[in-house]
mmCIF file of C-alpha atoms in Angstrom:
data_model
loop_
_atom_site.group_PDB
_atom_site.id
_atom_site.type_symbol
_atom_site.label_atom_id
_atom_site.label_comp_id
_atom_site.label_asym_id
_atom_site.label_seq_id
_atom_site.Cartn_x
_atom_site.Cartn_y
_atom_site.Cartn_z
ATOM 1 C CA MET A 17 -9.749 37.718 -7.023
ATOM 2 C CA ALA A 18 -6.803 38.951 -4.948
ATOM 3 C CA ASN A 19 -6.888 35.701 -2.955
ATOM 4 C CA MET A 20 -6.819 33.658 -6.167
ATOM 5 C CA MET A 21 -3.802 35.644 -7.379
ATOM 6 C CA GLU A 22 -1.997 34.958 -4.091
ATOM 7 C CA GLN A 23 -2.645 31.231 -4.474
ATOM 8 C CA LEU A 24 -1.462 31.308 -8.096
ATOM 9 C CA VAL A 25 1.729 33.100 -7.037
ATOM 10 C CA PHE A 26 2.248 30.427 -4.361
ATOM 11 C CA SER A 27 1.897 27.633 -6.949
ATOM 12 C CA LEU A 28 4.247 29.325 -9.404
ATOM 13 C CA SER A 29 6.772 29.956 -6.642
ATOM 14 C CA LEU A 30 6.929 26.196 -6.017
ATOM 15 C CA VAL A 31 7.755 25.158 -9.559
ATOM 16 C CA ALA A 32 9.519 28.155 -11.128
ATOM 17 C CA PRO A 33 12.874 27.925 -9.272
ATOM 18 C CA ILE A 34 13.073 24.149 -9.816
ATOM 19 C CA PHE A 35 12.099 24.436 -13.481
ATOM 20 C CA PHE A 36 14.610 27.234 -14.105
ATOM 21 C CA ILE A 37 17.518 25.425 -12.433
ATOM 22 C CA ILE A 38 16.809 22.277 -14.461
ATOM 23 C CA SER A 39 16.593 24.469 -17.578
ATOM 24 C CA LEU A 40 19.927 26.093 -16.708
ATOM 25 C CA GLY A 41 21.505 22.651 -16.425
ATOM 26 C CA PHE A 42 20.188 21.776 -19.888
ATOM 27 C CA ILE A 43 21.448 25.093 -21.339
ATOM 28 C CA PHE A 44 24.858 24.848 -19.661
ATOM 29 C CA LYS A 45 25.332 21.383 -21.173
ATOM 30 C CA ARG A 46 24.299 22.610 -24.649
ATOM 31 C CA ILE A 47 26.727 25.576 -24.559
ATOM 32 C CA LYS A 48 29.429 23.294 -23.110
ATOM 33 C CA TRP A 49 29.831 25.077 -19.758
ATOM 34 C CA ILE A 50 29.352 21.645 -18.191
ATOM 35 C CA ASP A 51 29.952 18.221 -19.695
ATOM 36 C CA ALA A 52 29.234 14.562 -19.000
ATOM 37 C CA HIS A 53 32.316 14.297 -16.759
ATOM 38 C CA PHE A 54 31.182 17.241 -14.624
ATOM 39 C CA ILE A 55 27.685 15.748 -14.330
ATOM 40 C CA ASP A 56 29.090 12.363 -13.326
ATOM 41 C CA ILE A 57 31.436 13.746 -10.656
ATOM 42 C CA THR A 58 28.892 16.235 -9.309
ATOM 43 C CA SER A 59 26.127 13.630 -9.186
ATOM 44 C CA ARG A 60 28.381 11.403 -7.088
ATOM 45 C CA LEU A 61 29.186 14.309 -4.762
ATOM 46 C CA VAL A 62 25.484 15.099 -4.343
ATOM 47 C CA PHE A 63 24.414 11.470 -3.912
ATOM 48 C CA ASN A 64 27.190 10.471 -1.517
ATOM 49 C CA VAL A 65 27.681 13.658 0.538
ATOM 50 C CA ALA A 66 25.429 16.697 0.071
ATOM 51 C CA LEU A 67 22.015 15.043 -0.201
ATOM 52 C CA PRO A 68 22.656 12.592 2.683
ATOM 53 C CA ALA A 69 23.758 15.549 4.834
ATOM 54 C CA MET A 70 20.553 17.430 4.025
ATOM 55 C CA LEU A 71 18.291 14.449 4.746
ATOM 56 C CA PHE A 72 20.151 13.533 7.948
ATOM 57 C CA LEU A 73 19.928 17.066 9.350
ATOM 58 C CA SER A 74 16.301 17.523 8.329
ATOM 59 C CA ILE A 75 15.373 14.485 10.429
ATOM 60 C CA ALA A 76 17.892 14.767 13.278
ATOM 61 C CA THR A 77 17.008 18.392 14.045
ATOM 62 C CA ALA A 78 13.250 18.185 13.359
ATOM 63 C CA ASP A 79 10.662 18.553 16.090
ATOM 64 C CA HIS A 80 8.619 15.595 14.855
ATOM 65 C CA ASN A 81 7.389 12.362 16.416
ATOM 66 C CA PHE A 82 8.138 9.857 13.665
ATOM 67 C CA SER A 83 6.349 7.038 15.484
ATOM 68 C CA GLN A 84 3.125 8.873 14.643
ATOM 69 C CA ALA A 85 3.977 8.645 10.927
ATOM 70 C CA THR A 86 3.540 4.852 10.847
ATOM 71 C CA GLU A 87 -0.001 5.029 9.502
ATOM 72 C CA PHE A 88 0.981 7.526 6.796
ATOM 73 C CA LEU A 89 3.932 5.395 5.684
ATOM 74 C CA ALA A 90 1.852 2.185 5.684
ATOM 75 C CA PHE A 91 -0.792 3.935 3.573
ATOM 76 C CA SER A 92 1.912 5.160 1.162
ATOM 77 C CA VAL A 93 3.331 1.649 0.726
ATOM 78 C CA VAL A 94 -0.106 0.110 0.107
ATOM 79 C CA MET A 95 -0.958 2.834 -2.424
ATOM 80 C CA THR A 96 2.405 2.442 -4.178
ATOM 81 C CA VAL A 97 1.897 -1.306 -4.560
ATOM 82 C CA ALA A 98 -1.741 -0.837 -5.678
ATOM 83 C CA PHE A 99 -0.680 1.727 -8.291
ATOM 84 C CA PHE A 100 2.006 -0.673 -9.516
ATOM 85 C CA VAL A 101 -0.677 -3.324 -10.075
ATOM 86 C CA PHE A 102 -2.758 -0.739 -11.970
ATOM 87 C CA CYS A 103 0.259 0.103 -14.171
ATOM 88 C CA VAL A 104 0.881 -3.572 -14.948
ATOM 89 C CA VAL A 105 -2.747 -4.218 -15.920
ATOM 90 C CA SER A 106 -3.252 -0.994 -17.916
ATOM 91 C CA THR A 107 0.040 -1.401 -19.792
ATOM 92 C CA HIS A 108 -0.695 -4.980 -20.826
ATOM 93 C CA LEU A 109 -4.196 -3.977 -21.938
ATOM 94 C CA ALA A 110 -2.912 -1.024 -23.978
ATOM 95 C CA PHE A 111 0.156 -2.753 -25.468
ATOM 96 C CA LYS A 112 -0.470 -6.479 -25.772
ATOM 97 C CA ASP A 113 2.612 -8.674 -26.219
ATOM 98 C CA ASN A 114 4.914 -5.632 -26.293
ATOM 99 C CA PRO A 115 8.514 -6.525 -25.337
ATOM 100 C CA ASP A 116 8.918 -3.048 -23.837
ATOM 101 C CA ASN A 117 6.054 -3.368 -21.349
ATOM 102 C CA GLY A 118 8.451 -3.661 -18.409
ATOM 103 C CA VAL A 119 10.049 -0.321 -19.334
ATOM 104 C CA LEU A 120 6.616 1.281 -19.678
ATOM 105 C CA ILE A 121 5.468 -0.045 -16.310
ATOM 106 C CA GLN A 122 8.561 1.305 -14.549
ATOM 107 C CA GLY A 123 8.147 4.639 -16.341
ATOM 108 C CA SER A 124 4.561 4.816 -15.113
ATOM 109 C CA PHE A 125 5.215 4.420 -11.383
ATOM 110 C CA ARG A 126 8.821 5.301 -10.497
ATOM 111 C CA ALA A 127 9.154 8.902 -9.312
ATOM 112 C CA ASN A 128 12.228 11.035 -8.693
ATOM 113 C CA THR A 129 11.374 11.407 -5.004
ATOM 114 C CA ALA A 130 14.897 11.876 -3.645
ATOM 115 C CA ILE A 131 15.699 14.976 -5.700
ATOM 116 C CA ILE A 132 12.756 16.660 -7.406
ATOM 117 C CA GLY A 133 10.072 15.366 -5.011
ATOM 118 C CA ILE A 134 12.169 16.524 -2.035
ATOM 119 C CA ALA A 135 12.718 19.896 -3.756
ATOM 120 C CA TYR A 136 8.957 20.417 -4.190
ATOM 121 C CA VAL A 137 8.223 19.491 -0.560
ATOM 122 C CA GLU A 138 11.045 21.658 0.811
ATOM 123 C CA LYS A 139 9.800 24.626 -1.195
ATOM 124 C CA ALA A 140 6.179 24.113 -0.080
ATOM 125 C CA PHE A 141 6.613 23.186 3.599
ATOM 126 C CA GLY A 142 10.215 23.910 4.598
ATOM 127 C CA SER A 143 11.973 21.821 7.251
ATOM 128 C CA GLN A 144 8.668 20.628 8.742
ATOM 129 C CA GLY A 145 7.741 18.773 5.571
ATOM 130 C CA LEU A 146 11.302 17.810 4.657
ATOM 131 C CA ALA A 147 11.768 15.550 7.684
ATOM 132 C CA LEU A 148 8.663 13.471 6.984
ATOM 133 C CA ALA A 149 9.391 13.494 3.238
ATOM 134 C CA ALA A 150 12.842 12.004 3.918
ATOM 135 C CA ILE A 151 11.282 9.050 5.747
ATOM 136 C CA TYR A 152 8.814 8.645 2.869
ATOM 137 C CA VAL A 153 11.729 8.560 0.393
ATOM 138 C CA ALA A 154 13.554 5.860 2.373
ATOM 139 C CA VAL A 155 10.535 3.558 2.570
ATOM 140 C CA ILE A 156 9.235 4.077 -0.953
ATOM 141 C CA THR A 157 12.710 3.728 -2.518
ATOM 142 C CA VAL A 158 12.788 0.128 -1.273
ATOM 143 C CA VAL A 159 9.333 -0.529 -2.758
ATOM 144 C CA PHE A 160 10.262 1.125 -6.079
ATOM 145 C CA ASN A 161 13.377 -1.015 -6.466
ATOM 146 C CA ILE A 162 11.566 -4.281 -5.774
ATOM 147 C CA GLN A 163 8.790 -3.349 -8.223
ATOM 148 C CA ALA A 164 11.384 -2.426 -10.871
ATOM 149 C CA VAL A 165 13.030 -5.837 -10.529
ATOM 150 C CA ILE A 166 9.643 -7.552 -10.874
ATOM 151 C CA CYS A 167 8.676 -5.732 -14.080
ATOM 152 C CA LEU A 168 12.124 -5.678 -15.750
ATOM 153 C CA SER A 169 13.581 -9.089 -14.884
ATOM 154 C CA PRO A 170 13.268 -12.105 -17.182
ATOM 155 C CA ARG A 171 10.327 -14.361 -16.402
ATOM 156 C CA THR A 172 12.298 -16.803 -14.261
ATOM 157 C CA SER A 173 11.822 -16.842 -10.519
ATOM 158 C CA GLY A 174 15.490 -17.578 -9.903
ATOM 159 C CA SER A 175 16.725 -14.444 -11.672
ATOM 160 C CA LYS A 176 14.138 -12.279 -9.912
ATOM 161 C CA LEU A 177 15.085 -13.658 -6.503
ATOM 162 C CA GLN A 178 18.756 -13.035 -7.226
ATOM 163 C CA SER A 179 17.986 -9.486 -8.417
ATOM 164 C CA ILE A 180 15.923 -8.701 -5.313
ATOM 165 C CA LYS A 181 18.766 -9.921 -3.066
ATOM 166 C CA LYS A 182 21.166 -7.654 -4.951
ATOM 167 C CA ILE A 183 18.733 -4.740 -4.608
ATOM 168 C CA PHE A 184 18.544 -5.159 -0.821
ATOM 169 C CA LEU A 185 22.345 -5.346 -0.631
ATOM 170 C CA ASN A 186 22.647 -2.113 -2.644
ATOM 171 C CA LEU A 187 19.975 -0.408 -0.521
ATOM 172 C CA ALA A 188 21.870 -1.339 2.647
ATOM 173 C CA LYS A 189 24.881 0.552 1.231
ATOM 174 C CA ASN A 190 22.823 3.460 -0.151
ATOM 175 C CA PRO A 191 24.110 6.757 1.404
ATOM 176 C CA LEU A 192 20.606 8.270 1.406
ATOM 177 C CA ILE A 193 19.105 5.309 3.267
ATOM 178 C CA ILE A 194 21.997 5.273 5.758
ATOM 179 C CA ALA A 195 21.695 9.032 6.381
ATOM 180 C CA ILE A 196 17.934 8.818 6.907
ATOM 181 C CA ALA A 197 18.302 5.842 9.283
ATOM 182 C CA LEU A 198 20.959 7.674 11.314
ATOM 183 C CA GLY A 199 18.760 10.768 11.414
ATOM 184 C CA VAL A 200 15.861 8.738 12.804
ATOM 185 C CA VAL A 201 18.119 7.207 15.488
ATOM 186 C CA VAL A 202 19.433 10.641 16.536
ATOM 187 C CA SER A 203 15.896 12.053 16.617
ATOM 188 C CA MET A 204 14.380 9.163 18.599
ATOM 189 C CA LEU A 205 17.235 9.197 21.151
ATOM 190 C CA ASN A 206 16.950 13.004 21.500
ATOM 191 C CA ILE A 207 20.657 13.437 20.826
ATOM 192 C CA THR A 208 21.736 17.084 20.560
ATOM 193 C CA LEU A 209 24.200 17.522 17.708
ATOM 194 C CA PRO A 210 27.249 19.773 18.262
ATOM 195 C CA PRO A 211 26.867 23.193 16.576
ATOM 196 C CA VAL A 212 29.891 22.518 14.350
ATOM 197 C CA VAL A 213 28.196 19.378 12.956
ATOM 198 C CA VAL A 214 24.963 21.265 12.311
ATOM 199 C CA ASP A 215 26.751 24.203 10.664
ATOM 200 C CA THR A 216 28.873 21.931 8.446
ATOM 201 C CA GLY A 217 25.822 19.916 7.493
ATOM 202 C CA ASN A 218 23.897 23.086 6.665
ATOM 203 C CA TYR A 219 26.643 24.234 4.282
ATOM 204 C CA LEU A 220 26.497 20.886 2.498
ATOM 205 C CA SER A 221 22.699 20.903 2.510
ATOM 206 C CA ARG A 222 22.557 24.233 0.696
ATOM 207 C CA ILE A 223 24.422 22.877 -2.326
ATOM 208 C CA ALA A 224 22.529 19.565 -2.518
ATOM 209 C CA LEU A 225 19.363 20.478 -4.440
ATOM 210 C CA PRO A 226 20.823 23.157 -6.771
ATOM 211 C CA LEU A 227 23.609 20.835 -7.923
ATOM 212 C CA ALA A 228 21.254 17.844 -8.196
ATOM 213 C CA LEU A 229 18.786 19.842 -10.313
ATOM 214 C CA LEU A 230 21.565 21.221 -12.548
ATOM 215 C CA CYS A 231 22.754 17.654 -13.181
ATOM 216 C CA THR A 232 19.187 16.570 -13.904
ATOM 217 C CA GLY A 233 18.878 19.259 -16.561
ATOM 218 C CA GLY A 234 22.303 18.523 -17.998
ATOM 219 C CA SER A 235 21.410 14.841 -18.367
ATOM 220 C CA LEU A 236 18.328 15.530 -20.514
ATOM 221 C CA ASP A 237 18.513 14.795 -24.232
ATOM 222 C CA PHE A 238 15.248 15.702 -25.967
ATOM 223 C CA ARG A 239 16.612 14.563 -29.345
ATOM 224 C CA MET A 240 15.887 11.012 -28.232
ATOM 225 C CA MET A 241 12.175 11.789 -27.928
ATOM 226 C CA ARG A 242 11.468 11.424 -31.653
ATOM 227 C CA ASP A 243 10.664 7.726 -31.403
ATOM 228 C CA GLU A 244 8.168 5.660 -29.395
ATOM 229 C CA LYS A 245 5.744 8.606 -29.083
ATOM 230 C CA ALA A 246 2.558 6.660 -28.221
ATOM 231 C CA SER A 247 4.142 4.523 -25.529
ATOM 232 C CA THR A 248 6.089 7.485 -24.117
ATOM 233 C CA TRP A 249 2.937 9.573 -23.725
ATOM 234 C CA PHE A 250 1.092 6.600 -22.199
ATOM 235 C CA ALA A 251 3.675 6.169 -19.426
ATOM 236 C CA ALA A 252 3.975 9.935 -18.906
ATOM 237 C CA SER A 253 0.196 10.251 -18.531
ATOM 238 C CA ASN A 254 0.156 7.535 -15.869
ATOM 239 C CA LYS A 255 3.041 9.225 -14.048
ATOM 240 C CA LEU A 256 1.957 12.870 -14.190
ATOM 241 C CA MET A 257 -1.843 12.622 -14.265
ATOM 242 C CA VAL A 258 -3.143 9.336 -12.875
ATOM 243 C CA ALA A 259 -0.597 8.882 -10.039
ATOM 244 C CA PRO A 260 -0.808 12.329 -8.378
ATOM 245 C CA PHE A 261 -4.606 12.442 -8.761
ATOM 246 C CA ALA A 262 -5.155 8.926 -7.380
ATOM 247 C CA PHE A 263 -2.737 9.279 -4.439
ATOM 248 C CA THR A 264 -4.107 12.691 -3.480
ATOM 249 C CA LEU A 265 -7.793 11.805 -3.843
ATOM 250 C CA ILE A 266 -7.551 8.527 -1.939
ATOM 251 C CA GLY A 267 -5.308 10.154 0.658
ATOM 252 C CA TYR A 268 -7.897 12.894 1.131
ATOM 253 C CA LEU A 269 -10.736 10.372 1.464
ATOM 254 C CA TYR A 270 -8.635 8.447 3.987
ATOM 255 C CA GLY A 271 -8.296 11.593 6.076
ATOM 256 C CA PHE A 272 -4.864 13.078 5.364
ATOM 257 C CA ARG A 273 -4.541 16.859 5.203
ATOM 258 C CA GLY A 274 -1.817 19.489 5.145
ATOM 259 C CA VAL A 275 1.793 18.282 5.004
ATOM 260 C CA GLU A 276 0.942 14.583 4.653
ATOM 261 C CA LEU A 277 -1.488 15.155 1.768
ATOM 262 C CA GLY A 278 1.000 17.549 0.178
ATOM 263 C CA ILE A 279 3.776 14.954 0.330
ATOM 264 C CA LEU A 280 1.532 12.385 -1.349
ATOM 265 C CA PHE A 281 0.840 14.844 -4.154
ATOM 266 C CA PHE A 282 4.317 16.310 -4.679
ATOM 267 C CA MET A 283 6.151 12.978 -4.500
ATOM 268 C CA ASN A 284 3.862 11.377 -7.059
ATOM 269 C CA ALA A 285 3.791 14.421 -9.334
ATOM 270 C CA ALA A 286 7.590 14.300 -9.591
ATOM 271 C CA PRO A 287 9.002 13.087 -12.928
ATOM 272 C CA VAL A 288 10.406 9.622 -13.527
ATOM 273 C CA ALA A 289 13.663 8.951 -11.676
ATOM 274 C CA ALA A 290 16.916 8.821 -13.638
ATOM 275 C CA ALA A 291 17.625 5.525 -11.843
ATOM 276 C CA SER A 292 14.991 3.913 -14.058
ATOM 277 C CA TYR A 293 17.345 4.354 -17.048
ATOM 278 C CA ALA A 294 20.180 2.539 -15.263
ATOM 279 C CA MET A 295 17.892 -0.346 -14.280
ATOM 280 C CA THR A 296 16.515 -0.585 -17.822
ATOM 281 C CA GLN A 297 20.052 -0.683 -19.202
ATOM 282 C CA ALA A 298 21.112 -3.361 -16.711
ATOM 283 C CA ALA A 299 18.085 -5.468 -17.668
ATOM 284 C CA GLY A 300 18.811 -5.126 -21.399
ATOM 285 C CA GLY A 301 15.603 -3.136 -21.992
ATOM 286 C CA ASN A 302 14.733 -0.312 -24.378
ATOM 287 C CA THR A 303 16.921 2.507 -23.055
ATOM 288 C CA THR A 304 15.717 4.990 -25.684
ATOM 289 C CA LEU A 305 12.131 4.566 -24.493
ATOM 290 C CA SER A 306 13.256 4.920 -20.873
ATOM 291 C CA ALA A 307 15.139 8.143 -21.689
ATOM 292 C CA ASN A 308 12.095 9.474 -23.573
ATOM 293 C CA ILE A 309 9.847 8.952 -20.544
ATOM 294 C CA ILE A 310 12.346 10.623 -18.197
ATOM 295 C CA GLY A 311 12.685 13.611 -20.521
ATOM 296 C CA LEU A 312 8.965 14.071 -21.160
ATOM 297 C CA THR A 313 7.947 13.762 -17.503
ATOM 298 C CA THR A 314 10.718 16.148 -16.424
ATOM 299 C CA LEU A 315 9.486 18.666 -19.002
ATOM 300 C CA PHE A 316 5.826 18.538 -17.938
ATOM 301 C CA SER A 317 6.075 17.830 -14.200
ATOM 302 C CA SER A 318 6.142 21.555 -13.436
ATOM 303 C CA ILE A 319 2.737 21.996 -15.097
ATOM 304 C CA THR A 320 1.222 19.146 -13.066
ATOM 305 C CA VAL A 321 2.642 20.519 -9.820
ATOM 306 C CA CYS A 322 1.579 24.091 -10.564
ATOM 307 C CA LEU A 323 -2.018 23.183 -11.430
ATOM 308 C CA GLY A 324 -2.330 20.572 -8.667
ATOM 309 C CA SER A 325 -0.899 22.770 -5.930
ATOM 310 C CA LEU A 326 -3.139 25.645 -7.060
ATOM 311 C CA ALA A 327 -6.238 23.424 -6.811
ATOM 312 C CA MET A 328 -5.191 22.121 -3.384
ATOM 313 C CA LYS A 329 -4.450 25.644 -2.144
ATOM 314 C CA VAL A 330 -7.817 26.948 -3.386
ATOM 315 C CA LEU A 331 -9.601 24.034 -1.661
ATOM 316 C CA GLY A 332 -7.660 24.662 1.542
ATOM 317 C CA LEU A 333 -6.031 21.218 1.560
ATOM 318 C CA ILE A 334 -2.433 22.442 1.967
#
């Protein structure tokens, strides 16, 4: 019984700080301590400076042989593509001839790996897991963006090809991708960073996740969740139940344990990424439905992570 309580405390300790910081962001916005301008400026600071610094340092200073992660990353890509196919088929079966199917498909597979997924992994495994998780984020972000273009673009091959080219151009300029790539280069070349660089990066790293989570909470608007209930719950169920269970189970059967299996679970139990709203808006899709899915999955992700991490801890998988 005492052992079970320890495992429950471990699971709650993973989700409680993240849930409370997101909640604080939501409350601060409601009582007008922060506003849309603050969220916009802070999000840019986090995305362009603080988060890249954290990901770069986590890789550059990690004692990890990333060449050994090739199999794990290849498995993750294959699973991500396979789950995308599942989302396409299940969505079209559940909602035939629905003009919003592209939004539902994206809401079913696209996870907030760079902020909330990273926060879960960092809390569970510390710097050891963070380094590998950063590489996972870089690879899967590319896959997510291509899949989003496929499901949201008009049904003309020319427009899709043009969108994919634009996606790759944007990814090449993405500060997170650049920071992760530089971190891998520094790690593989065994370059020792000057203490002043490490200390400065650590200061920036410490503000990255708290500010990112506050902005996530401040961006939530649950008043928009009154419409599209059936389709919202369908996408949320795929994201928070089917995805983490499928990735974890198949990863376990494949042979992954510990940090690798934990990353598969935490990354796919993360809520839908806020970037899905921007892509829906750019494609002229149903932005209300997209916002509903983001809000609902953010609200319930903590429950999925708490229960899932408890089960994995009890079974000795992480």
